Coordinates of C-alpha atoms and ligand atoms in Angstrom, one line a residue:
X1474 CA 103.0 101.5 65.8
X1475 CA 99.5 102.1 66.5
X1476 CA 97.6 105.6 66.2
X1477 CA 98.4 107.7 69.2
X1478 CA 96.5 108.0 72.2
X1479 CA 96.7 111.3 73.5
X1480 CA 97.2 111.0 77.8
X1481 CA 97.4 113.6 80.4
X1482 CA 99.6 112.1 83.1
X1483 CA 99.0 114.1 86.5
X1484 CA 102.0 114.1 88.8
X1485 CA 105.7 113.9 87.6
X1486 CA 107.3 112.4 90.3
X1487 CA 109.3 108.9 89.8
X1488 CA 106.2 107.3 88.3
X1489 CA 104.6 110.3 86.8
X1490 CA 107.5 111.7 84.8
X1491 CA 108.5 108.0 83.7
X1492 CA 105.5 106.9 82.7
X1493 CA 104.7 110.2 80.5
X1494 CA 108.3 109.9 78.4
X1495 CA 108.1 106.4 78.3
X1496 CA 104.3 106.7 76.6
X1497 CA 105.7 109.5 74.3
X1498 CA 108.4 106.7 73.5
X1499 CA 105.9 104.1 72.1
X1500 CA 104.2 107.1 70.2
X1501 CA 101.5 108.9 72.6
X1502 CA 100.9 112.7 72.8
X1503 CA 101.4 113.2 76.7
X1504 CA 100.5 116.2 78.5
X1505 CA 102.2 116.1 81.7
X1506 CA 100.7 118.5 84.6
X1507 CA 102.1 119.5 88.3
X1508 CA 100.9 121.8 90.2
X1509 CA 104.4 123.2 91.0
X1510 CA 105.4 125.8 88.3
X1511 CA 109.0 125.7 89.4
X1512 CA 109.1 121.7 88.8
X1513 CA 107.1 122.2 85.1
X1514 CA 109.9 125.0 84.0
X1515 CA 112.5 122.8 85.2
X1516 CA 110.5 119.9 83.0
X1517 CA 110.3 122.2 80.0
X1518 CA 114.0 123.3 80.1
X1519 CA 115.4 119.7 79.9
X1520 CA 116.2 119.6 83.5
X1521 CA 114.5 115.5 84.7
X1522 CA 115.3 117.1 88.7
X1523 CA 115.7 113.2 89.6
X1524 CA 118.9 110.6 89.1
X1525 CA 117.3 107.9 87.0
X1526 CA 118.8 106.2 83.8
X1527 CA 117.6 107.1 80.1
X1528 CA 115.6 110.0 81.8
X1529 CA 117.6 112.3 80.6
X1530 CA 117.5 111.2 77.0
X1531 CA 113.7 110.4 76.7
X1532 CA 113.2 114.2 77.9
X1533 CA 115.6 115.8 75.9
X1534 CA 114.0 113.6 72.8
X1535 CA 110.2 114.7 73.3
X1536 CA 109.7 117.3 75.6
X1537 CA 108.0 120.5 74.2
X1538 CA 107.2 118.1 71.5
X1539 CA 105.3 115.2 72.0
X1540 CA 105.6 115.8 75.8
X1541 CA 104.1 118.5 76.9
X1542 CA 104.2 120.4 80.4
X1543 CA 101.6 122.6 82.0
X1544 CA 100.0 123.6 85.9
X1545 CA 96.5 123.2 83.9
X1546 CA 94.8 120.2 84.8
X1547 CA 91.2 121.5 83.0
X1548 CA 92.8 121.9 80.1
X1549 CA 94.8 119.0 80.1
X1550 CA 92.1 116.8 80.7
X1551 CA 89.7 118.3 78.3
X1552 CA 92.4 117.3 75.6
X1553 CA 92.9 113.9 76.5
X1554 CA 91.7 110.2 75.9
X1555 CA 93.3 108.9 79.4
X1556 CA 94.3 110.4 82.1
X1557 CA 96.4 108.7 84.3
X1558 CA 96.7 110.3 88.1
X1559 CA 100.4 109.3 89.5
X1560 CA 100.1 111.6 92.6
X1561 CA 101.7 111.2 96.3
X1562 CA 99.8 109.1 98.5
X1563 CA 102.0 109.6 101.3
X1564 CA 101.8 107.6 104.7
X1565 CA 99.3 109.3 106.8
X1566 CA 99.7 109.4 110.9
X1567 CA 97.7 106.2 111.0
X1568 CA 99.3 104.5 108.4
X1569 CA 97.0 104.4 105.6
X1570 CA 97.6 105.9 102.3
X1571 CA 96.8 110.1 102.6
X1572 CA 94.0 110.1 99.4
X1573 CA 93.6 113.5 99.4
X1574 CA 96.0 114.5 96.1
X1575 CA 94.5 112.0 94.7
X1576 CA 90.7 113.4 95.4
X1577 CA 91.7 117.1 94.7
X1578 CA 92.6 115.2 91.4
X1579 CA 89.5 113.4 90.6
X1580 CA 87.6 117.1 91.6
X1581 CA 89.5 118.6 89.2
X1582 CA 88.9 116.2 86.3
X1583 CA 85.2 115.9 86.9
X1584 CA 85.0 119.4 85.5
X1585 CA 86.9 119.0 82.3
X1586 CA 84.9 115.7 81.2
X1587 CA 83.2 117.1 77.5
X1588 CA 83.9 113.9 76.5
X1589 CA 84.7 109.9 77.1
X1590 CA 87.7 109.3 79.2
X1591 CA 89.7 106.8 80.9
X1592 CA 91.2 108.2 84.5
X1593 CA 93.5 106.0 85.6
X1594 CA 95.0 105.3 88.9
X1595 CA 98.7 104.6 88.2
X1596 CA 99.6 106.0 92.0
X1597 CA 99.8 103.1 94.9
X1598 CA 96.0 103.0 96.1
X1599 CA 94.4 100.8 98.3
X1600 CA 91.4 98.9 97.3
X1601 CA 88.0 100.4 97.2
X1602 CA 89.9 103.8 95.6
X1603 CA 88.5 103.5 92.1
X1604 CA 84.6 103.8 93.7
X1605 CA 86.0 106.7 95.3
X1606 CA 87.0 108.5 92.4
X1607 CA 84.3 107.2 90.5
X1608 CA 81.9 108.7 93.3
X1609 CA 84.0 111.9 94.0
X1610 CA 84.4 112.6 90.0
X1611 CA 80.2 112.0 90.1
X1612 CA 79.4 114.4 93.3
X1613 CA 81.5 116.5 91.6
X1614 CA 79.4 116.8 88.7
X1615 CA 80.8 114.2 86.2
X1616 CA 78.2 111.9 84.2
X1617 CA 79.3 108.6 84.2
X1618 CA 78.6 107.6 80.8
X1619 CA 81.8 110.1 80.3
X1620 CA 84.3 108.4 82.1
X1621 CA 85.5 105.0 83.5
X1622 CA 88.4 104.3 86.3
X1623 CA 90.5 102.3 85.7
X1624 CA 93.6 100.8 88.2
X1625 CA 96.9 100.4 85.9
X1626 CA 99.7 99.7 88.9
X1627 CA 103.1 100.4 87.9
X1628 CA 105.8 98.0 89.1
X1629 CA 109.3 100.0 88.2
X1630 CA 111.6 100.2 90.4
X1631 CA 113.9 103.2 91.1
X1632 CA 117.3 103.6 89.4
X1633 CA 115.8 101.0 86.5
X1634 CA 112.7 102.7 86.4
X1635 CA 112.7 103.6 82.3
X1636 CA 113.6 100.3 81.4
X1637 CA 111.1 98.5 84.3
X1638 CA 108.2 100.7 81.9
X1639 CA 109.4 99.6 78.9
X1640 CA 110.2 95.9 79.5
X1641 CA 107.6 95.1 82.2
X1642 CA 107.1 91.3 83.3
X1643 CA 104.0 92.7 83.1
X1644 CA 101.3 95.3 82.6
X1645 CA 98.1 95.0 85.0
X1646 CA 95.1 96.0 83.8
X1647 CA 91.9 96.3 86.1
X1648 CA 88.7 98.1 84.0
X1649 CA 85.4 97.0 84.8
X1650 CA 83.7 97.8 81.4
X1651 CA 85.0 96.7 78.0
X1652 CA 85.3 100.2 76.4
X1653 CA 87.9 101.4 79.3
X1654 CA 90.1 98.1 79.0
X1655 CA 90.3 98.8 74.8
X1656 CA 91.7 101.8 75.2
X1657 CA 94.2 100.7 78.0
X1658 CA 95.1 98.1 75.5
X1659 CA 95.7 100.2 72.9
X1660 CA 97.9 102.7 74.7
X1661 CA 99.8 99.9 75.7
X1662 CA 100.1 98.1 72.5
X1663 CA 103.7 98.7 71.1
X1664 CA 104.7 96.6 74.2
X1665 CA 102.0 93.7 73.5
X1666 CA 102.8 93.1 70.0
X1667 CA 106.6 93.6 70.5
X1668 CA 106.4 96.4 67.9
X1669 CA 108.4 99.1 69.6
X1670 CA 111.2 96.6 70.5
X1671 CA 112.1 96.9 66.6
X1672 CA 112.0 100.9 66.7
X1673 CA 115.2 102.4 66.0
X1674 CA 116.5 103.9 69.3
X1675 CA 114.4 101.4 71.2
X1676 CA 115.8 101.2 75.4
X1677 CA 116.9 97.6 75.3
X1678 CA 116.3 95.3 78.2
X1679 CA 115.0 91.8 78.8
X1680 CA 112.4 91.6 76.1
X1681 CA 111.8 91.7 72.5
X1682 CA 109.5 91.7 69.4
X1683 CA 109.4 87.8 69.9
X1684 CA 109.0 88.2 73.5
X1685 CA 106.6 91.1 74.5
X1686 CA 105.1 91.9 77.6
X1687 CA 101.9 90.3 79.0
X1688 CA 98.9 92.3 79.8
X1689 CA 97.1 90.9 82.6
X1690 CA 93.3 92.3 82.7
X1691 CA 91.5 92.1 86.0
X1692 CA 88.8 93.4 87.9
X1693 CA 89.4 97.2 89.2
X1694 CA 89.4 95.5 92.9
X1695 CA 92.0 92.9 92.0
X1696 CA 94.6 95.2 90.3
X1697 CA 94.9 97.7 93.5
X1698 CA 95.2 94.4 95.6
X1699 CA 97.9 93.3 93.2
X1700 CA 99.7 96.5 93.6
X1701 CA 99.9 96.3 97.2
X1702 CA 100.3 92.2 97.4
X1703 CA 103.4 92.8 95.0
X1704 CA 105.7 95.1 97.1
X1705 CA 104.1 93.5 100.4
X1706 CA 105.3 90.1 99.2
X1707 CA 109.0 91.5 98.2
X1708 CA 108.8 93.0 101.5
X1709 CA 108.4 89.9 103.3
X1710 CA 111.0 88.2 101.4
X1711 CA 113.6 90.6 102.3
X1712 CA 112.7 90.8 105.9
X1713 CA 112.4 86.8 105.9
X1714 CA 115.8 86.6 104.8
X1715 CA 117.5 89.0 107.3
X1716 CA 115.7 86.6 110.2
X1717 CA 117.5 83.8 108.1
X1718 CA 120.9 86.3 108.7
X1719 CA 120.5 86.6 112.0
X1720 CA 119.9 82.8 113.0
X1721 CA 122.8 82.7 110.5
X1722 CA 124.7 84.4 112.8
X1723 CA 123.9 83.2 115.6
X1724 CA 125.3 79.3 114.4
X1725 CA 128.1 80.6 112.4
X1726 CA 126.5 79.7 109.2
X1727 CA 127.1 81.8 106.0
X1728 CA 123.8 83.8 104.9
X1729 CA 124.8 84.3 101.9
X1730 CA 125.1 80.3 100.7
X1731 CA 122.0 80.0 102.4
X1732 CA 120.4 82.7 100.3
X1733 CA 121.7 80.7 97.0
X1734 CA 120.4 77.2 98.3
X1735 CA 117.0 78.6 98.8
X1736 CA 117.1 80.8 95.9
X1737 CA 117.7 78.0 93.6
X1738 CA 114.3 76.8 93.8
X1739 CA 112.6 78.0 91.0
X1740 CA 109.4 78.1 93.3
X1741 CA 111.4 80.3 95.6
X1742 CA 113.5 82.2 93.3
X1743 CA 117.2 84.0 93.7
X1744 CA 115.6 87.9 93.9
X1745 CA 115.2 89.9 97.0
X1746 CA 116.6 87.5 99.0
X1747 CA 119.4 90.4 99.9
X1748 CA 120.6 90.5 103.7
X1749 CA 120.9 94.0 105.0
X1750 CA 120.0 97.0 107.1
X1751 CA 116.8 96.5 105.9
X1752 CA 114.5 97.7 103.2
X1753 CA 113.4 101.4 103.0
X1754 CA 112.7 103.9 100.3
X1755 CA 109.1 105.8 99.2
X1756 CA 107.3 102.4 98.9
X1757 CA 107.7 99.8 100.9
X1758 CA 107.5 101.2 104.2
X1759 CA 104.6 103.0 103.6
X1760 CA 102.8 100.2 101.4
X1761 CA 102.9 97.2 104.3
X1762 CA 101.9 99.8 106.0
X1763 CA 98.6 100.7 104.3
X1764 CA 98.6 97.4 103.4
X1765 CA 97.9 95.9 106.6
X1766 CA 95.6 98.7 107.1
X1767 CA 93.2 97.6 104.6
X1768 CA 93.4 94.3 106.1
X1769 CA 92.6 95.1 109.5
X1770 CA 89.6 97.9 107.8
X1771 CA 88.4 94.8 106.2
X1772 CA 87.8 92.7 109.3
X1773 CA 91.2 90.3 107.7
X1774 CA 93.7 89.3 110.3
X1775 CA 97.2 89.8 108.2
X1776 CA 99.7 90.4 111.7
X1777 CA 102.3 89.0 109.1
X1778 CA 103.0 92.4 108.3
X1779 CA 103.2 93.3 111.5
X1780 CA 105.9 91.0 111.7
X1781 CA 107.5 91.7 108.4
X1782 CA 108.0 95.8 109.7
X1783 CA 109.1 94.5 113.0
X1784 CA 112.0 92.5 111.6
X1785 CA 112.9 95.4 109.6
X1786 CA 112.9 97.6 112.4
X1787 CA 115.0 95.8 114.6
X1788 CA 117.5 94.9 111.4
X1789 CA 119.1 98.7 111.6
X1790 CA 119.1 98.1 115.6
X1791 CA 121.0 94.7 115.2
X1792 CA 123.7 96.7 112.9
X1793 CA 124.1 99.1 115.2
X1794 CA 125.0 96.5 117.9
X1795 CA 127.3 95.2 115.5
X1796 CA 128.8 98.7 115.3
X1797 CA 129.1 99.1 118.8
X1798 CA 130.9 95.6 119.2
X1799 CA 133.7 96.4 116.6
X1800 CA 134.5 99.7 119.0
X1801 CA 133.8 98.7 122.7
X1802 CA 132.6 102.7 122.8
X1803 CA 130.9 104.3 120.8
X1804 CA 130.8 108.1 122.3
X1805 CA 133.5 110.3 120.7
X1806 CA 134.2 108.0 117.9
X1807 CA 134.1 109.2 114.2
X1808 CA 133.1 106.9 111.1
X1809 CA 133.0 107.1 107.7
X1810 CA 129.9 106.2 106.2
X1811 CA 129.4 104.9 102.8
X1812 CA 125.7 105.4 101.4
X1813 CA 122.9 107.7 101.7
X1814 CA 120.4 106.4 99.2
X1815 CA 118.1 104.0 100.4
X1816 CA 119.8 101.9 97.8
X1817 CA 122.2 101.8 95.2
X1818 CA 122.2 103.9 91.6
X1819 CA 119.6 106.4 93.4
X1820 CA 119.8 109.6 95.1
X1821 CA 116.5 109.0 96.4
X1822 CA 117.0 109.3 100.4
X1823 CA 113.5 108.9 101.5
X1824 CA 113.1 106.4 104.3
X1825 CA 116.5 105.6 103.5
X1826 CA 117.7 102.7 106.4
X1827 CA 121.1 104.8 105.9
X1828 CA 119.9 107.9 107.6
X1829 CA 118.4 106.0 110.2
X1830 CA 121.3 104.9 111.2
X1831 CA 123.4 107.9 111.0
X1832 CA 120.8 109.0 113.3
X1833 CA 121.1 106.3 115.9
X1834 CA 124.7 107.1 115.7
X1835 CA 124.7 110.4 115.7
X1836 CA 122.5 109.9 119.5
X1837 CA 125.4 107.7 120.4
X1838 CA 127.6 110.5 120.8
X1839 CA 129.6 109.5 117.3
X1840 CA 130.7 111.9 114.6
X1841 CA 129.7 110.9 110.9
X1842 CA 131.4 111.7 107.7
X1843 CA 129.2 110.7 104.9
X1844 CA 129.7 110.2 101.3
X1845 CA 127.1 109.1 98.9
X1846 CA 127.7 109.1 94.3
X1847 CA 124.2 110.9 94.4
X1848 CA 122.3 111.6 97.3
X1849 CA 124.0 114.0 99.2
X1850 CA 122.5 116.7 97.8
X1851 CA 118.6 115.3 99.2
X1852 CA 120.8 114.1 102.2
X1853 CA 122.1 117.7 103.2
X1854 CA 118.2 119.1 103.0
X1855 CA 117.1 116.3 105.5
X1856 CA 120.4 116.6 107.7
X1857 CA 122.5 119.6 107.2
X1858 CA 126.1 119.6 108.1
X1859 CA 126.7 119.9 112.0
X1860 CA 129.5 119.6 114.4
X1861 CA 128.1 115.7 113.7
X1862 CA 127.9 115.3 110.2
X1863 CA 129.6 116.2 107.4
X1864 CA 129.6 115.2 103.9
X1865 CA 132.9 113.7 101.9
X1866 CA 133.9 114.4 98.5
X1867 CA 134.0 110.7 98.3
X1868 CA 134.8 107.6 99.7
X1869 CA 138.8 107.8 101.0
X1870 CA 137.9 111.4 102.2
X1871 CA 135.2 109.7 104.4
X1872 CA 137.5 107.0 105.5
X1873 CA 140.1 109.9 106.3
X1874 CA 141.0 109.6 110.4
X1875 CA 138.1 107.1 110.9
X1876 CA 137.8 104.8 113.3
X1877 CA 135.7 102.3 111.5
X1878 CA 134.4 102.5 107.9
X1879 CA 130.5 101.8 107.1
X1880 CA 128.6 100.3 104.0
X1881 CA 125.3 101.3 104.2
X1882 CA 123.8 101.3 100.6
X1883 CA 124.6 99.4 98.0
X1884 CA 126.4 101.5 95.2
X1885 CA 128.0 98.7 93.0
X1886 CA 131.1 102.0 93.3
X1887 CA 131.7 101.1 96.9
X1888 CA 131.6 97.2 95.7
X1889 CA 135.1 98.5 94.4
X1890 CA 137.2 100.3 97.1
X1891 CA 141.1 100.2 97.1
X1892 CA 140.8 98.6 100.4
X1893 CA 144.8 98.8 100.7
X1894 CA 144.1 102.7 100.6
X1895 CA 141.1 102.5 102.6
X1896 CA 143.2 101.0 105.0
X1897 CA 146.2 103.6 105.2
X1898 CA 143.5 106.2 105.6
X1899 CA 141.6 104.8 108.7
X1900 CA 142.7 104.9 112.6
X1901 CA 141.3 101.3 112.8
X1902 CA 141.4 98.8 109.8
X1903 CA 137.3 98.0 110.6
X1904 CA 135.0 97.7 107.6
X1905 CA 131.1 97.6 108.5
X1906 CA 129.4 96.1 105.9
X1907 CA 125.5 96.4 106.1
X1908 CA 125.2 95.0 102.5
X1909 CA 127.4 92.1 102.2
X1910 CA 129.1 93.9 99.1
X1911 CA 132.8 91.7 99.8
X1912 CA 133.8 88.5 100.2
X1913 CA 135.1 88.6 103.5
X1914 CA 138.0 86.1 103.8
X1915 CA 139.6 88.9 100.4
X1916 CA 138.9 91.6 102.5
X1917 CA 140.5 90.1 105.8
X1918 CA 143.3 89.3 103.3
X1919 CA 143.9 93.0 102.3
X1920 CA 144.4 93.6 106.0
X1921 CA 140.9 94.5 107.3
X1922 CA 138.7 93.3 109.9
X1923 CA 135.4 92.4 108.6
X1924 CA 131.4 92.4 109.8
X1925 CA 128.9 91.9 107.7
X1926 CA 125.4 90.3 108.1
X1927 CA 124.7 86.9 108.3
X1928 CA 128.1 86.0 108.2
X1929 CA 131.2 85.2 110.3
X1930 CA 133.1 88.0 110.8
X1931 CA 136.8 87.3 109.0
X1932 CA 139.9 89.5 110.6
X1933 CA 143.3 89.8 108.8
X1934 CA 146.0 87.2 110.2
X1935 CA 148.3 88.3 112.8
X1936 CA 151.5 89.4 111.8
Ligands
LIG1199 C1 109.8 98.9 94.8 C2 109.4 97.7 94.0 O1 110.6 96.9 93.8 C3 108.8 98.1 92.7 O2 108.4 97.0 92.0 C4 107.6 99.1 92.9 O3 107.1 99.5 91.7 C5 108.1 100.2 93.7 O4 108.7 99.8 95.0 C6 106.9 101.1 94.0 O5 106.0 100.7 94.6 O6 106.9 102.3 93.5 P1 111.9 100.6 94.8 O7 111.3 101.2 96.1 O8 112.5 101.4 93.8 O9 110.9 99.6 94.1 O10 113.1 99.7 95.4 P2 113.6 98.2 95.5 O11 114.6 97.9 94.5 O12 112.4 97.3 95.5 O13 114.3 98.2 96.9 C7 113.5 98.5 98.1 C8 114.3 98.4 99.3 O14 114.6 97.0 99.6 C9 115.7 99.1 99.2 O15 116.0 99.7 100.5 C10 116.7 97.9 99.0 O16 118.0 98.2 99.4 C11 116.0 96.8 99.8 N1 116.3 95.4 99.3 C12 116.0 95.0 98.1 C13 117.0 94.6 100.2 O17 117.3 94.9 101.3 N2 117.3 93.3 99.8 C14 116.9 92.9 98.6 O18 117.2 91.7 98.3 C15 116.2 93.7 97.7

């Protein structure tokens, strides 16, 4: 391993916390600051306050050690090499990113700078934000022979996010000045020269010593634009294959060998081509959003993404249809519903495509019984229980006296229901899938009718 870089990582949410064990993992000294004291004492006692694999064990291993946790941002700063800001940049009313954590930030730091740093974006920004910070940390008192910004986007995804960081497909890069990019590289070099892939206790995932990760360097401009580009792109993908669904659908094709005849073109690729209710979560939403924002700031017609958000919009509308076919009615009638999370192996609920929909059906006069493996605990702070809603122990007690039964995240647990007991338990054998998670001629076979998306619907032969 190299000498260690010592980083102040400001912000431990999903990429925050991540990204400071994760560079205590390949041997950095991280200093990890919030501004909420309750969320630092939870850090400090071992408690990782999200659902997220290896989290756990990366705290327990280096925190109060070689991960540190404080409120102080001066003296954080003043003690580091890097500092990498992974605040919110929440949706604003207009749809553009909200800057302004990330500007009380760059206030902050340009009071602490006694000597060189790197301040790193690592939070979703859209392009043009590295002057800003550069500007605001000058105004705000900064020299700027003491500092560079830098854009280092992170790419992990939720549920996979410790293993994402440490396995990469890549690691972007974009410094304007030689001196900021060499100490980027270095903080980054255990995964560039494959050297932490041999350290005993390494995560393991898709690469190795022989096959490290690629560190792409690029211009400051080019790295936010790669950022947003990425998810808008996966964004599209999803959203193009749920119009493919619903033409599917409408002659009685089978999405889901569609989905493998495209995907098998290597240009194309088999990923995110998922039919569902839709994408949602703390990203995507909200960066086509500020994505096509910056387009339209920027004089750029990109009404793609217009496009891309209307599909997705319409996709939880279209399921509710669906919904409302399978039961004539849909006032007075009670379902089970299977998912919270906005997908599978999270308990994240934000933008979740499941709530939506509990919330269109809840309007339709329905009453809901939810279960989700970890998200009900977010879930009951966004909806608490009502004469509406309530929340299942788990998935038969959901299915309990339905009507129907919903799939509305993909937990690879609800990819392995007793349908025979799913089927004793409901009023009306009718399973809802919204993420395609059964064949449909086995689950017609076990004596349920099934809809899913993009597909026929297949119902149980009459007896
Ligand atoms: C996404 C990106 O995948 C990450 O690369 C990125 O770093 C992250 O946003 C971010 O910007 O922070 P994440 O939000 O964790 O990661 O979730 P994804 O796994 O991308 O799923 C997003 C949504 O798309 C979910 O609702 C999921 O159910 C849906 N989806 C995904 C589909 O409907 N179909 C698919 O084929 C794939």
């Amino acid at each position: 391993m190299i000498g260690s870089v010592t980083i102040a990582v400001v912000g431990s949410g999903y990429v925050g916390l991540v990204a400071a064990v994760c560079f205590a993992e390949i041997g950095h000294n991280v200093i990890c600051v919030d501004n909420d004291q309750r969320k630092v004492d939870a850090l400090k006692g071992g408690d990782s306050l999200i659902h997220e694999e290896h989290l756990p064990e990366l705290l327990n291993r280096y925190r109060n050690d070689r991960v540190t946790f404080t409120t102080d941002l001066g003296a954080a700063t003043a003690a580091a090499d890097a500092v990498f800001i992974a605040v919110g940049t929440p949706q604003s009313e207009t749809g553009d990113a909200d800057l302004s954590y990330v500007e009380a930030v760059a206030c902050e730091i340009a009071r602490h700078l006694d000597s060189y740093k790197v301040i790193v974006e690592k939070s979703t920004v859209p392009v043009y934000t590295n002057e800003w910070v550069r500007r605001t940390v000058e105004r705000n008192g900064g020299n700027s022979t003491m500092f560079d910004v830098v854009s280092n986007p992170e790419f992990l995804r939720e549920g996979t996010a410790v293993e994402d960081f440490l396995h990469p497909d890549r690691i972007v890069v974009g410094a304007d000045t030689p001196r900021a990019a060499a100490v980027l590289q270095a903080i980054y070099k255990p995964l560039t020269d494959g050297s932490y892939y041999t350290s005993p206790n390494a995560i393991a995932g898709r690469l190795n010593q022989g096959d490290p990760s690629v560190l792409l360097l690029t211009s400051t401009k080019s790295a936010e634009i790669i950022k947003h580009a990425s998810n808008a792109f996966l964004a599209m993908k999803i959203s193009f294959i749920n119009a493919v669904a619903n033409l599917c659908e409408a002659a009685d094709a089978n999405v889901e060998q569609v989905a493998k005849g495209i995907g098998l073109d290597s240009r194309i690729g088999p990923k995110f081509l998922r039919p569902g209710i839709g994408y949602g979560g703390s990203c995507f939403p909200k960066d086509v959003a500020a994505f096509r924002n910056v387009a339209d700031s920027l004089g750029v017609d990109f009404s793609l993404l217009t496009e891309v958000e209307k599909i997705n919009a319409e996709q939880k509308r279209r399921f509710l249809r669906k919904v409302r076919a399978a039961l004539w009615t849909l006032r007075g009638k009670r379902l089970g519903v299977l998912g919270l999370a906005f997908k599978g192996e999270t308990d994240d609920v934000r933008e979740s495509p499941a709530i939506d929909l509990i919330e269109m059906l809840i309007a339709e006069g329905c009453t809901i019984c939810a279960y989700d493996p970890a998200g009900m605990d977010r879930s009951r702070v966004e909806m608490p229980e009502t004469s509406s809603l309530t929340y299942a122990a788990d998935a038969y007690a959901a299915a309990d006296n339905a009507d129907a039964i919903l799939i509305l995240t993909d937990w690879s647990e609800f990819s392995k229901l007793d349908l025979p007991r799913l089927k004793t338990l409901l009023r009306y054998p009718i399973l809802l899938d919204g993420r395609n998670l059964y064949d449909p001629d086995e689950v017609a076979a076990k004596g349920l009718t099934y809809v899913s998306v993009g597909r026929p619907a297949a119902h149980p032969a009459r007896a």
